[in-house]
Amino acid sequence: MRNTGVLFWKEFKSYFSSPVAYIFIIAFLVVTNWLFFRTFFLANQASLRPFFGLLPWLFLFLAPAITMRSWAEEKKLGTIEILMTLPVRPYEVVLGKFFSAFAFLALNLALTFPLVATVMLLGDPDPGPIWGGYAGACLLGGTCIAIGLFASGITENQIAAFIVAIVIGFTFLIVGENMVLYSLPSSWGPVFSYLGLGAHFQSIGRGVIDSRDIVYYFSMIGFFLLLNQMTIEGGK
Amino acid sequence: MIEVEHLSKNYGATRAVQDISFRVEKGEVIGFLGPNGAGKSTTMRMLTCYISPDAGTARIAGFDITARPLEVKKRIGYLPENNPLYLDMGVIDYLKFIAALRGIPGGRVRERIRHVVDICGLSSMAAKDVGELSKGYRQRLGLAQALIHDPDVLILDEPTIGLDPHQIIEIRHLIKNIGREKTIILSSHILPEVAATCDRVLILNRGSIVGSGTPEELSALSSGGQAIVAVIRGPRDRVEAALSAIEAVVEVRHLGEDAGLQRFELLSLEADAVCERIFFAVAAGGWSLTELRRKSINLEDVFLDLTMREAS
């Protein structure tokens, strides 16, 4: 675990070694604030629900942008050979990369607190859905990060990693949507609706923490991190 | 210190390394010599546990590379081909990062970093980012990284490639100094390189070891007028038999025939004496000698010869 900590800090710092991180954070905040406030005053409701409704679609693009570099860059520079010949276990490296990318996403999420403050100031919203929404956003974000890491591990091209991650994320996002469910045989419905990324997020977002949703996100994260580790080790 | 047994690795249909076996004793400096694609890097990558062998195994300090990779990795310092580095990190930050993952206790990190920065001559660059360093300094940083945990074994893949002659001499000097205490395997496709730094040379071609020896042995076979070309008029088999019978001749090769003139090349350890003996042998046989000269061969020729023979 000590190694994971070392790798975590090295990766986390490397996000801030270029201006890209700051541009990323600013872009994220401008987009979320704009999309949120565009309808906020019209709707005249002190609720963060529209914000949480946007998040899955934002994460679909943001998480791959954070993770695309993680492995692809190591492969391109050849530094993966240094990393994998150090006395560390592959899973420690995978976890270090996962937690640092996740921490960066969580930082972005934390910087949306002015939205919460505004809503609190202007109205008297139920805190349950807000905390639930953030908890769900963390789980959903973690899943998108795990998918992005896996995509980054299969190529040395960052753009390819970005696109593959979006394709996988998009697939998991839409399989749970009603439009897809209606077109399927009815017996498949529950399976696909369980697999969908969005439905679990909405149910947590209502402020109801259901163990099924937690289990879903943790198994998705675990599954993609395991795949990631296998592709990295399988390259031998 | 290093025992390699029947190591093999294929990439698809390409046989990168075929059944390589050798031993390296503690404190020895071994050079892998071979053209590009000879299997030098692949062998090194297997020894450092970066890739796993298809067949065979190796032990480093008694630990098997397939069964105990973590123990093997702890004992090796590795400079991969092309010296990959994180360009966005600071020099000292990078060394701290490697030191931490190498499990160097926090209290000793400063001392170890100071030590490797010192011996690799990096002190003046300590405050810079890796991306700002020149190629020569990057190579030093790669070496510093490989040395930080004071490993028993150093594996250096083409440590001087792409450097200017001045830097090459400095890095060679550095390797020689380090080599007094450590077991080193280094690779190169340049002969003077290995001749200057290694105790023993393994020549690789197409994934196999095609020759080995100390640089002196390899050059004794060849260098400084030890090869003799003789052109003799006479029947080929009888002349060849007579030449082979001469004392101190290692090898006789028939190079060609031209209008009854037989061209031979002789390898010998005592060129002076052998030239005289050729003269008397030819006279005794009643043939005639139309040319007798020494050919200066260097390691380049041995290398080309060994690798060409394999190819044909």
Coordinates of C-alpha atoms in Angstrom, one line a residue:
Chain A
M1 CA 0.0 0.0 0.0
R2 CA 3.0 2.3 0.6
N3 CA 3.9 2.0 -3.1
T4 CA 0.3 2.9 -4.1
G5 CA 0.7 6.0 -2.0
V6 CA 4.0 7.0 -3.6
L7 CA 2.5 6.4 -7.1
F8 CA -0.7 8.3 -6.1
W9 CA 1.3 11.4 -5.2
K10 CA 3.6 11.3 -8.2
E11 CA 0.6 11.0 -10.6
F12 CA -1.5 13.5 -8.8
K13 CA 1.3 16.1 -8.9
S14 CA 1.9 15.4 -12.5
Y15 CA -1.6 16.5 -13.3
F16 CA -0.6 20.0 -12.1
S17 CA 2.8 20.0 -13.7
S18 CA 1.3 21.4 -16.9
P19 CA -1.3 24.2 -17.4
V20 CA -3.7 21.6 -18.8
A21 CA -5.0 20.8 -15.3
Y22 CA -6.0 24.4 -14.6
I23 CA -7.6 24.8 -18.0
F24 CA -9.4 21.6 -17.4
I25 CA -10.8 22.7 -14.0
I26 CA -11.8 26.1 -15.3
A27 CA -13.5 24.6 -18.4
F28 CA -15.4 22.1 -16.2
L29 CA -16.6 24.8 -13.8
V30 CA -17.6 27.2 -16.6
V31 CA -19.6 24.6 -18.4
T32 CA -21.3 23.2 -15.3
N33 CA -22.2 26.7 -14.0
W34 CA -23.4 27.9 -17.3
L35 CA -25.6 24.8 -17.9
F36 CA -26.9 25.0 -14.4
F37 CA -27.7 28.7 -14.1
R38 CA -29.1 28.8 -17.6
T39 CA -32.3 27.1 -16.4
F40 CA -32.0 27.6 -12.7
F41 CA -33.7 31.0 -12.4
L42 CA -36.3 30.1 -15.0
A43 CA -37.3 26.9 -13.2
N44 CA -37.4 28.9 -10.0
Q45 CA -36.7 25.8 -7.9
A46 CA -34.0 25.6 -5.2
S47 CA -32.8 22.2 -6.3
L48 CA -29.6 20.7 -7.6
R49 CA -31.4 18.0 -9.6
P50 CA -30.7 19.6 -13.0
F51 CA -27.0 19.7 -12.1
F52 CA -26.9 16.0 -11.2
G53 CA -28.8 15.2 -14.3
L54 CA -26.0 16.7 -16.4
L55 CA -23.2 15.0 -14.6
P56 CA -23.3 11.5 -16.3
W57 CA -23.0 13.2 -19.7
L58 CA -20.2 15.5 -18.5
F59 CA -18.3 12.6 -16.9
L60 CA -18.6 10.7 -20.2
F61 CA -16.1 13.2 -21.7
L62 CA -14.3 14.4 -18.6
A63 CA -13.2 11.1 -17.1
P64 CA -11.5 9.9 -20.4
A65 CA -9.8 13.3 -20.7
I66 CA -8.3 12.8 -17.2
T67 CA -7.2 9.2 -17.7
M68 CA -6.2 9.1 -21.4
R69 CA -2.6 10.0 -20.5
S70 CA -2.2 7.5 -17.6
W71 CA -0.9 4.4 -19.4
A72 CA -0.7 5.7 -23.0
E73 CA 2.0 8.2 -22.1
E74 CA 4.0 5.6 -20.1
K75 CA 3.9 3.3 -23.1
K76 CA 4.9 6.0 -25.6
L77 CA 7.8 7.3 -23.5
G78 CA 8.8 3.8 -22.6
T79 CA 8.7 4.7 -18.9
I80 CA 6.4 1.7 -18.3
E81 CA 9.6 -0.4 -18.6
I82 CA 11.1 1.5 -15.6
L83 CA 7.9 1.3 -13.7
M84 CA 7.3 -2.5 -14.3
T85 CA 10.9 -3.4 -13.4
L86 CA 10.7 -1.7 -10.1
P87 CA 9.9 -3.9 -7.2
V88 CA 6.2 -3.0 -7.2
R89 CA 3.2 -5.2 -7.9
P90 CA 1.1 -4.4 -11.0
Y91 CA -2.0 -3.9 -8.9
E92 CA -0.3 -1.3 -6.8
V93 CA 0.5 0.7 -9.9
V94 CA -3.1 0.3 -11.2
L95 CA -4.5 1.5 -7.8
G96 CA -2.1 4.4 -7.6
K97 CA -3.2 5.6 -11.1
F98 CA -6.8 5.0 -10.3
F99 CA -6.9 7.0 -7.0
S100 CA -4.9 9.9 -8.4
A101 CA -7.3 10.3 -11.4
F102 CA -10.2 9.8 -9.1
A103 CA -8.8 12.5 -6.7
F104 CA -8.5 14.9 -9.6
L105 CA -12.1 14.3 -10.6
A106 CA -13.3 14.6 -7.0
L107 CA -11.4 17.9 -6.7
N108 CA -13.4 19.2 -9.7
L109 CA -16.5 18.0 -8.1
A110 CA -15.7 19.7 -4.8
L111 CA -15.2 23.0 -6.6
T112 CA -18.8 23.0 -7.6
F113 CA -19.7 24.0 -4.0
P114 CA -20.8 27.5 -5.0
L115 CA -23.8 25.8 -6.7
V116 CA -24.7 24.2 -3.3
A117 CA -24.2 27.5 -1.5
T118 CA -26.4 29.4 -4.0
V119 CA -29.2 26.8 -3.7
M120 CA -28.9 26.9 0.1
L121 CA -29.0 30.6 0.2
L122 CA -32.0 31.1 -2.1
G123 CA -34.1 28.3 -0.8
D124 CA -34.4 25.5 1.7
P125 CA -33.6 22.4 -0.2
D126 CA -33.7 18.9 1.3
P127 CA -30.0 18.1 2.0
G128 CA -30.6 14.3 1.5
P129 CA -30.6 14.4 -2.4
I130 CA -27.6 16.8 -2.4
W131 CA -25.4 14.6 -0.3
G132 CA -26.8 11.6 -2.2
G133 CA -26.1 13.3 -5.5
Y134 CA -22.5 13.9 -4.6
A135 CA -22.0 10.4 -3.3
G136 CA -23.5 9.0 -6.5
A137 CA -21.4 11.3 -8.5
C138 CA -18.2 10.0 -6.8
L139 CA -19.3 6.4 -7.6
L140 CA -20.2 7.2 -11.1
G141 CA -17.0 9.2 -11.6
G142 CA -14.9 6.3 -10.2
T143 CA -16.5 4.0 -12.7
C144 CA -15.8 6.3 -15.6
I145 CA -12.2 6.7 -14.4
A146 CA -11.8 2.9 -14.2
I147 CA -13.2 2.5 -17.8
G148 CA -10.8 5.3 -18.9
L149 CA -7.8 3.7 -17.3
F150 CA -8.6 0.4 -19.0
A151 CA -8.9 2.2 -22.4
S152 CA -5.6 4.0 -21.8
G153 CA -3.9 0.7 -21.0
I154 CA -4.7 -0.9 -24.4
T155 CA -3.0 1.7 -26.6
E156 CA -0.1 4.1 -26.7
N157 CA -2.2 6.7 -28.5
Q158 CA -3.9 9.1 -26.1
I159 CA -6.6 10.1 -28.6
A160 CA -7.4 6.5 -29.2
A161 CA -7.6 5.9 -25.5
F162 CA -10.0 8.9 -25.2
I163 CA -12.3 7.7 -27.9
V164 CA -12.4 4.1 -26.7
A165 CA -13.2 5.2 -23.2
I166 CA -16.1 7.4 -24.5
V167 CA -17.5 4.5 -26.6
I168 CA -17.4 2.1 -23.6
G169 CA -18.8 4.7 -21.3
F170 CA -21.5 5.7 -23.7
T171 CA -22.5 2.1 -24.2
F172 CA -23.0 1.5 -20.5
L173 CA -24.8 4.8 -20.2
I174 CA -27.4 4.1 -22.8
V175 CA -28.1 0.4 -22.2
G176 CA -30.1 1.4 -19.1
E177 CA -32.1 4.2 -21.0
N178 CA -35.7 3.5 -21.7
M179 CA -35.2 4.0 -25.5
V180 CA -32.9 1.0 -25.6
L181 CA -34.9 -1.1 -23.1
Y182 CA -38.1 -0.8 -25.2
S183 CA -36.3 -2.2 -28.3
L184 CA -35.2 -5.3 -26.4
P185 CA -37.1 -8.5 -25.6
S186 CA -38.8 -7.9 -22.3
S187 CA -36.9 -10.7 -20.5
W188 CA -33.6 -8.8 -21.1
G189 CA -35.0 -5.6 -19.7
P190 CA -34.0 -6.0 -16.0
V191 CA -30.5 -7.2 -16.9
F192 CA -29.8 -4.2 -19.1
S193 CA -31.4 -1.7 -16.8
Y194 CA -29.2 -3.1 -14.0
L195 CA -26.1 -2.7 -16.2
G196 CA -26.8 0.9 -17.1
L197 CA -24.6 3.5 -15.5
G198 CA -27.3 6.1 -15.2
A199 CA -30.2 4.4 -13.4
H200 CA -28.1 3.7 -10.3
F201 CA -26.9 7.2 -10.2
Q202 CA -30.5 8.5 -10.3
S203 CA -31.6 6.2 -7.5
I204 CA -28.7 7.3 -5.2
G205 CA -29.4 10.9 -6.3
R206 CA -32.8 10.7 -4.7
G207 CA -31.0 10.4 -1.4
V208 CA -31.7 6.7 -1.1
I209 CA -28.5 4.7 -0.6
D210 CA -29.4 1.2 -1.8
S211 CA -26.8 -1.6 -1.4
R212 CA -27.5 -2.8 -4.9
D213 CA -26.3 0.5 -6.4
I214 CA -23.2 0.5 -4.3
V215 CA -22.4 -3.1 -5.2
Y216 CA -23.0 -2.2 -8.9
Y217 CA -20.5 0.6 -8.9
F218 CA -17.9 -1.2 -6.9
S219 CA -18.1 -4.2 -9.1
M220 CA -17.8 -2.1 -12.2
I221 CA -14.8 -0.3 -10.9
G222 CA -13.2 -3.6 -9.8
F223 CA -14.0 -5.3 -13.1
F224 CA -12.3 -2.6 -15.2
L225 CA -9.3 -2.2 -12.9
L226 CA -8.8 -5.9 -13.1
L227 CA -9.1 -5.8 -16.9
N228 CA -6.6 -2.9 -16.8
Q229 CA -4.1 -4.9 -14.8
M230 CA -4.5 -8.0 -17.0
T231 CA -3.9 -6.0 -20.2
I232 CA -0.8 -4.3 -18.7
E233 CA 0.6 -7.7 -17.5
G234 CA -0.6 -9.5 -20.7
G235 CA 1.6 -7.2 -22.8
K236 CA 4.6 -9.2 -21.8
Chain B
M1 CA 25.5 -14.2 -9.6
I2 CA 23.5 -14.6 -12.9
E3 CA 22.7 -18.1 -14.3
V4 CA 20.8 -18.2 -17.5
E5 CA 19.5 -21.6 -18.7
H6 CA 18.0 -22.2 -22.1
L7 CA 16.2 -18.9 -22.3
S8 CA 13.9 -18.5 -25.3
K9 CA 11.3 -15.9 -26.4
N10 CA 9.2 -15.6 -29.5
Y11 CA 7.3 -12.7 -30.8
G12 CA 4.7 -14.3 -33.0
A13 CA 6.7 -16.2 -35.7
T14 CA 9.9 -14.2 -34.9
R15 CA 12.3 -16.1 -32.7
A16 CA 13.8 -13.2 -30.7
V17 CA 15.9 -15.3 -28.4
Q18 CA 16.6 -19.0 -28.9
D19 CA 18.0 -21.2 -26.2
I20 CA 20.5 -18.9 -24.6
S21 CA 22.6 -20.1 -21.7
F22 CA 25.4 -18.4 -19.9
R23 CA 26.7 -17.5 -16.4
V24 CA 28.1 -14.3 -15.0
E25 CA 30.2 -14.4 -11.9
K26 CA 30.0 -11.8 -9.1
G27 CA 31.9 -8.7 -10.1
E28 CA 32.2 -9.5 -13.8
V29 CA 31.3 -7.0 -16.5
I30 CA 29.8 -8.8 -19.5
G31 CA 29.1 -7.2 -22.8
F32 CA 26.3 -8.3 -25.2
L33 CA 27.5 -7.5 -28.7
G34 CA 25.3 -7.9 -31.8
P35 CA 23.6 -6.2 -34.6
N36 CA 20.2 -4.6 -34.1
G37 CA 17.5 -7.3 -33.6
A38 CA 20.0 -9.9 -32.3
G39 CA 18.0 -10.4 -29.1
K40 CA 20.1 -8.3 -26.7
S41 CA 17.3 -6.2 -25.4
T42 CA 14.9 -9.1 -25.3
T43 CA 17.3 -11.1 -23.1
M44 CA 17.8 -8.1 -20.8
R45 CA 14.0 -7.6 -20.6
M46 CA 13.6 -11.2 -19.5
L47 CA 16.4 -10.9 -16.9
T48 CA 14.7 -7.8 -15.5
C49 CA 11.3 -9.5 -15.4
Y50 CA 9.8 -7.0 -17.8
I51 CA 8.8 -9.7 -20.2
S52 CA 8.4 -13.4 -19.3
P53 CA 10.3 -16.1 -21.2
D54 CA 8.5 -18.7 -23.3
A55 CA 11.0 -21.4 -22.3
G56 CA 14.0 -21.7 -20.0
T57 CA 14.7 -19.7 -16.9
A58 CA 17.4 -17.6 -15.2
R59 CA 18.4 -17.0 -11.6
I60 CA 19.7 -13.8 -10.3
A61 CA 21.5 -13.9 -6.9
G62 CA 19.8 -17.3 -6.6
F63 CA 16.2 -16.0 -7.3
D64 CA 14.3 -17.4 -10.2
I65 CA 13.0 -14.8 -12.6
T66 CA 9.7 -16.5 -13.2
A67 CA 9.0 -17.7 -9.6
R68 CA 10.3 -14.7 -7.6
P69 CA 10.2 -11.6 -9.8
L70 CA 9.9 -9.2 -6.9
E71 CA 13.1 -10.5 -5.3
V72 CA 14.9 -10.3 -8.6
K73 CA 13.7 -6.8 -9.3
K74 CA 15.0 -5.6 -5.9
R75 CA 18.5 -6.7 -6.7
I76 CA 18.8 -5.2 -10.2
G77 CA 19.4 -1.7 -11.4
Y78 CA 18.2 -1.3 -14.9
L79 CA 18.8 1.2 -17.7
P80 CA 16.3 0.3 -20.4
E81 CA 17.0 0.9 -24.1
N82 CA 16.6 4.6 -25.1
N83 CA 16.7 5.6 -21.4
P84 CA 13.0 6.5 -20.8
L85 CA 12.4 9.2 -18.3
Y86 CA 9.5 11.3 -17.0
L87 CA 10.3 14.5 -18.7
D88 CA 7.9 16.6 -16.6
M89 CA 9.6 15.8 -13.2
G90 CA 12.5 17.5 -11.5
V91 CA 15.8 15.6 -11.4
I92 CA 15.7 15.3 -7.6
D93 CA 12.0 14.5 -7.5
Y94 CA 12.5 11.7 -10.0
L95 CA 15.3 10.2 -7.9
K96 CA 13.1 10.5 -4.8
F97 CA 10.2 8.8 -6.6
I98 CA 12.5 5.9 -7.7
A99 CA 14.0 5.7 -4.2
A100 CA 10.6 5.5 -2.6
L101 CA 9.5 2.7 -4.9
R102 CA 12.8 0.9 -4.4
G103 CA 11.9 0.8 -0.7
I104 CA 14.8 2.9 0.5
P105 CA 14.0 3.9 4.1
G106 CA 13.1 7.6 4.4
G107 CA 16.1 8.5 6.5
R108 CA 18.6 7.2 3.9
V109 CA 17.0 8.7 0.8
R110 CA 18.9 12.0 1.0
E111 CA 22.2 10.3 1.5
R112 CA 21.6 7.9 -1.4
I113 CA 20.5 10.7 -3.7
R114 CA 23.5 12.8 -2.8
H115 CA 25.7 9.7 -3.5
V116 CA 24.4 8.9 -6.9
V117 CA 24.2 12.5 -8.0
D118 CA 27.8 12.8 -7.0
I119 CA 29.2 9.7 -8.8
C120 CA 27.1 10.4 -11.9
G121 CA 28.2 14.0 -12.0
L122 CA 24.7 15.4 -11.9
S123 CA 25.3 18.0 -9.1
S124 CA 25.1 21.0 -11.4
M125 CA 21.8 19.8 -12.9
A126 CA 20.1 18.9 -9.6
A127 CA 17.7 21.9 -9.7
K128 CA 16.5 21.3 -13.3
D129 CA 13.6 19.5 -14.8
V130 CA 14.4 16.2 -16.6
G131 CA 13.0 17.6 -19.9
E132 CA 15.7 20.4 -19.8
L133 CA 18.6 18.1 -19.6
S134 CA 20.9 17.3 -22.6
K135 CA 21.1 13.8 -23.8
G136 CA 24.4 13.1 -21.9
Y137 CA 22.9 14.3 -18.6
R138 CA 19.8 12.3 -19.2
Q139 CA 21.9 9.2 -19.6
R140 CA 23.7 10.0 -16.3
L141 CA 20.3 10.4 -14.7
G142 CA 19.3 7.0 -16.1
L143 CA 22.4 5.5 -14.5
A144 CA 21.8 7.3 -11.3
Q145 CA 18.3 5.9 -11.2
A146 CA 19.7 2.4 -11.7
L147 CA 22.2 2.8 -9.0
I148 CA 20.1 4.4 -6.3
H149 CA 19.4 1.3 -4.3
D150 CA 23.0 0.1 -4.5
P151 CA 22.0 -3.1 -6.5
D152 CA 24.2 -6.1 -6.8
V153 CA 23.5 -6.4 -10.5
L154 CA 23.3 -3.7 -13.1
I155 CA 21.7 -4.2 -16.5
L156 CA 22.4 -1.5 -19.0
D157 CA 20.9 -1.6 -22.5
E158 CA 23.0 0.5 -24.9
P159 CA 24.2 2.9 -22.2
T160 CA 26.2 5.1 -24.6
I161 CA 23.9 5.2 -27.7
G162 CA 23.4 8.6 -29.2
L163 CA 26.1 10.3 -27.2
D164 CA 28.9 12.4 -28.6
P165 CA 32.5 10.9 -28.3
H166 CA 33.3 13.0 -25.3
Q167 CA 30.2 11.9 -23.4
I168 CA 30.8 8.3 -24.5
I169 CA 34.3 8.3 -22.8
E170 CA 32.8 9.8 -19.6
I171 CA 30.0 7.2 -19.4
R172 CA 32.5 4.4 -20.1
H173 CA 34.7 5.7 -17.4
L174 CA 31.7 5.8 -15.0
I175 CA 30.8 2.2 -15.9
K176 CA 34.3 1.0 -15.3
N177 CA 34.4 2.7 -11.9
I178 CA 31.0 1.1 -10.9
G179 CA 32.1 -2.2 -12.4
R180 CA 34.7 -2.6 -9.7
E181 CA 32.1 -3.6 -7.2
K182 CA 29.1 -4.7 -9.2
T183 CA 28.1 -7.4 -11.6
I184 CA 27.2 -5.7 -14.9
I185 CA 25.6 -6.8 -18.1
L186 CA 25.7 -4.1 -20.9
S187 CA 24.8 -4.3 -24.5
S188 CA 26.1 -2.5 -27.6
H189 CA 26.4 -2.9 -31.3
I190 CA 29.7 -1.0 -31.3
L191 CA 32.8 -3.1 -30.7
P192 CA 35.3 -0.7 -29.1
E193 CA 32.5 0.0 -26.6
V194 CA 32.5 -3.5 -25.2
A195 CA 36.2 -4.0 -25.7
A196 CA 36.8 -0.9 -23.5
T197 CA 34.5 -1.7 -20.6
C198 CA 33.9 -5.5 -20.4
D199 CA 35.7 -8.5 -18.9
R200 CA 34.0 -10.8 -21.3
V201 CA 32.0 -10.5 -24.5
L202 CA 29.1 -12.6 -25.7
I203 CA 28.3 -12.1 -29.4
L204 CA 24.7 -12.5 -30.2
N205 CA 23.1 -12.9 -33.6
R206 CA 19.6 -13.8 -34.5
G207 CA 18.7 -14.7 -31.0
S208 CA 21.7 -17.1 -30.3
I209 CA 25.1 -16.7 -28.8
V210 CA 27.5 -17.2 -31.7
G211 CA 30.8 -16.5 -29.9
S212 CA 32.3 -15.5 -26.6
G213 CA 35.6 -14.6 -25.0
T214 CA 37.5 -11.9 -23.4
P215 CA 38.1 -8.8 -25.6
E216 CA 41.8 -9.9 -25.6
E217 CA 40.9 -13.4 -26.8
L218 CA 38.7 -12.1 -29.5
S219 CA 41.3 -9.7 -30.7
A220 CA 44.1 -12.2 -30.3
L221 CA 42.3 -14.2 -32.9
S222 CA 42.5 -11.3 -35.2
S223 CA 44.0 -8.0 -34.4
G224 CA 47.3 -6.4 -35.3
G225 CA 48.7 -8.5 -38.2
Q226 CA 47.7 -11.8 -36.8
A227 CA 45.9 -12.7 -40.0
I228 CA 48.1 -13.7 -43.0
V229 CA 47.1 -13.8 -46.6
A230 CA 49.1 -16.1 -48.7
V231 CA 48.8 -16.6 -52.5
I232 CA 50.4 -19.8 -53.7
R233 CA 50.6 -21.6 -57.0
G234 CA 50.1 -25.3 -56.4
P235 CA 47.4 -28.0 -56.0
R236 CA 44.8 -26.8 -53.5
D237 CA 44.4 -29.8 -51.2
R238 CA 48.1 -30.4 -50.8
V239 CA 48.9 -26.8 -50.2
E240 CA 46.0 -26.5 -47.7
A241 CA 47.2 -29.6 -45.9
A242 CA 50.7 -28.3 -45.7
L243 CA 49.6 -24.9 -44.4
S244 CA 47.4 -26.5 -41.8
A245 CA 50.3 -28.5 -40.5
I246 CA 52.3 -25.4 -39.7
E247 CA 52.9 -24.8 -36.1
A248 CA 50.9 -22.1 -34.4
V249 CA 48.3 -21.7 -37.2
V250 CA 44.8 -21.7 -35.8
E251 CA 42.8 -21.7 -38.9
V252 CA 43.3 -21.9 -42.6
R253 CA 40.7 -20.7 -45.0
H254 CA 40.6 -21.0 -48.8
L255 CA 39.5 -17.6 -50.1
G256 CA 39.5 -18.4 -53.8
E257 CA 41.3 -19.6 -56.9
D258 CA 42.4 -17.4 -59.8
A259 CA 44.3 -18.9 -62.8
G260 CA 46.0 -21.6 -60.7
L261 CA 46.8 -19.2 -57.8
Q262 CA 45.3 -20.3 -54.5
R263 CA 44.4 -17.5 -52.1
F264 CA 44.5 -18.5 -48.4
E265 CA 43.9 -16.7 -45.2
L266 CA 45.6 -18.0 -42.0
L267 CA 44.8 -17.0 -38.5
S268 CA 47.6 -17.3 -36.1
L269 CA 48.8 -16.1 -32.7
E270 CA 52.5 -15.6 -33.9
A271 CA 52.5 -13.9 -37.2
D272 CA 56.2 -13.4 -37.5
A273 CA 57.2 -17.0 -37.1
V274 CA 54.3 -18.2 -39.2
C275 CA 55.3 -16.1 -42.2
E276 CA 58.7 -17.7 -42.3
R277 CA 57.3 -21.2 -41.9
I278 CA 54.9 -20.6 -44.8
F279 CA 57.8 -19.6 -46.9
F280 CA 59.7 -22.8 -46.1
A281 CA 56.6 -25.0 -46.4
V282 CA 55.9 -23.7 -49.9
A283 CA 59.5 -24.1 -50.9
A284 CA 59.6 -27.7 -49.5
G285 CA 56.5 -28.5 -51.5
G286 CA 58.0 -27.2 -54.7
W287 CA 55.3 -24.6 -55.2
S288 CA 55.7 -20.9 -55.6
L289 CA 54.7 -18.0 -53.4
T290 CA 53.3 -15.0 -55.2
E291 CA 52.0 -13.0 -52.3
L292 CA 52.5 -13.1 -48.6
R293 CA 51.1 -10.3 -46.4
R294 CA 49.7 -9.6 -43.1
K295 CA 46.2 -8.4 -42.8
S296 CA 45.2 -6.2 -40.0
I297 CA 41.9 -7.4 -38.6
N298 CA 40.2 -5.9 -35.7
L299 CA 37.3 -6.8 -33.6
E300 CA 35.0 -5.4 -36.2
D301 CA 36.1 -8.3 -38.5
V302 CA 35.6 -11.0 -35.9
F303 CA 32.2 -9.6 -35.2
L304 CA 31.2 -9.4 -38.9
D305 CA 32.7 -12.8 -39.5
L306 CA 30.8 -14.5 -36.6
T307 CA 27.5 -12.9 -37.5
M308 CA 27.8 -13.3 -41.2
R309 CA 28.7 -17.0 -40.9
E310 CA 25.5 -17.5 -38.9
A311 CA 23.5 -15.8 -41.6
S312 CA 24.8 -17.7 -44.5

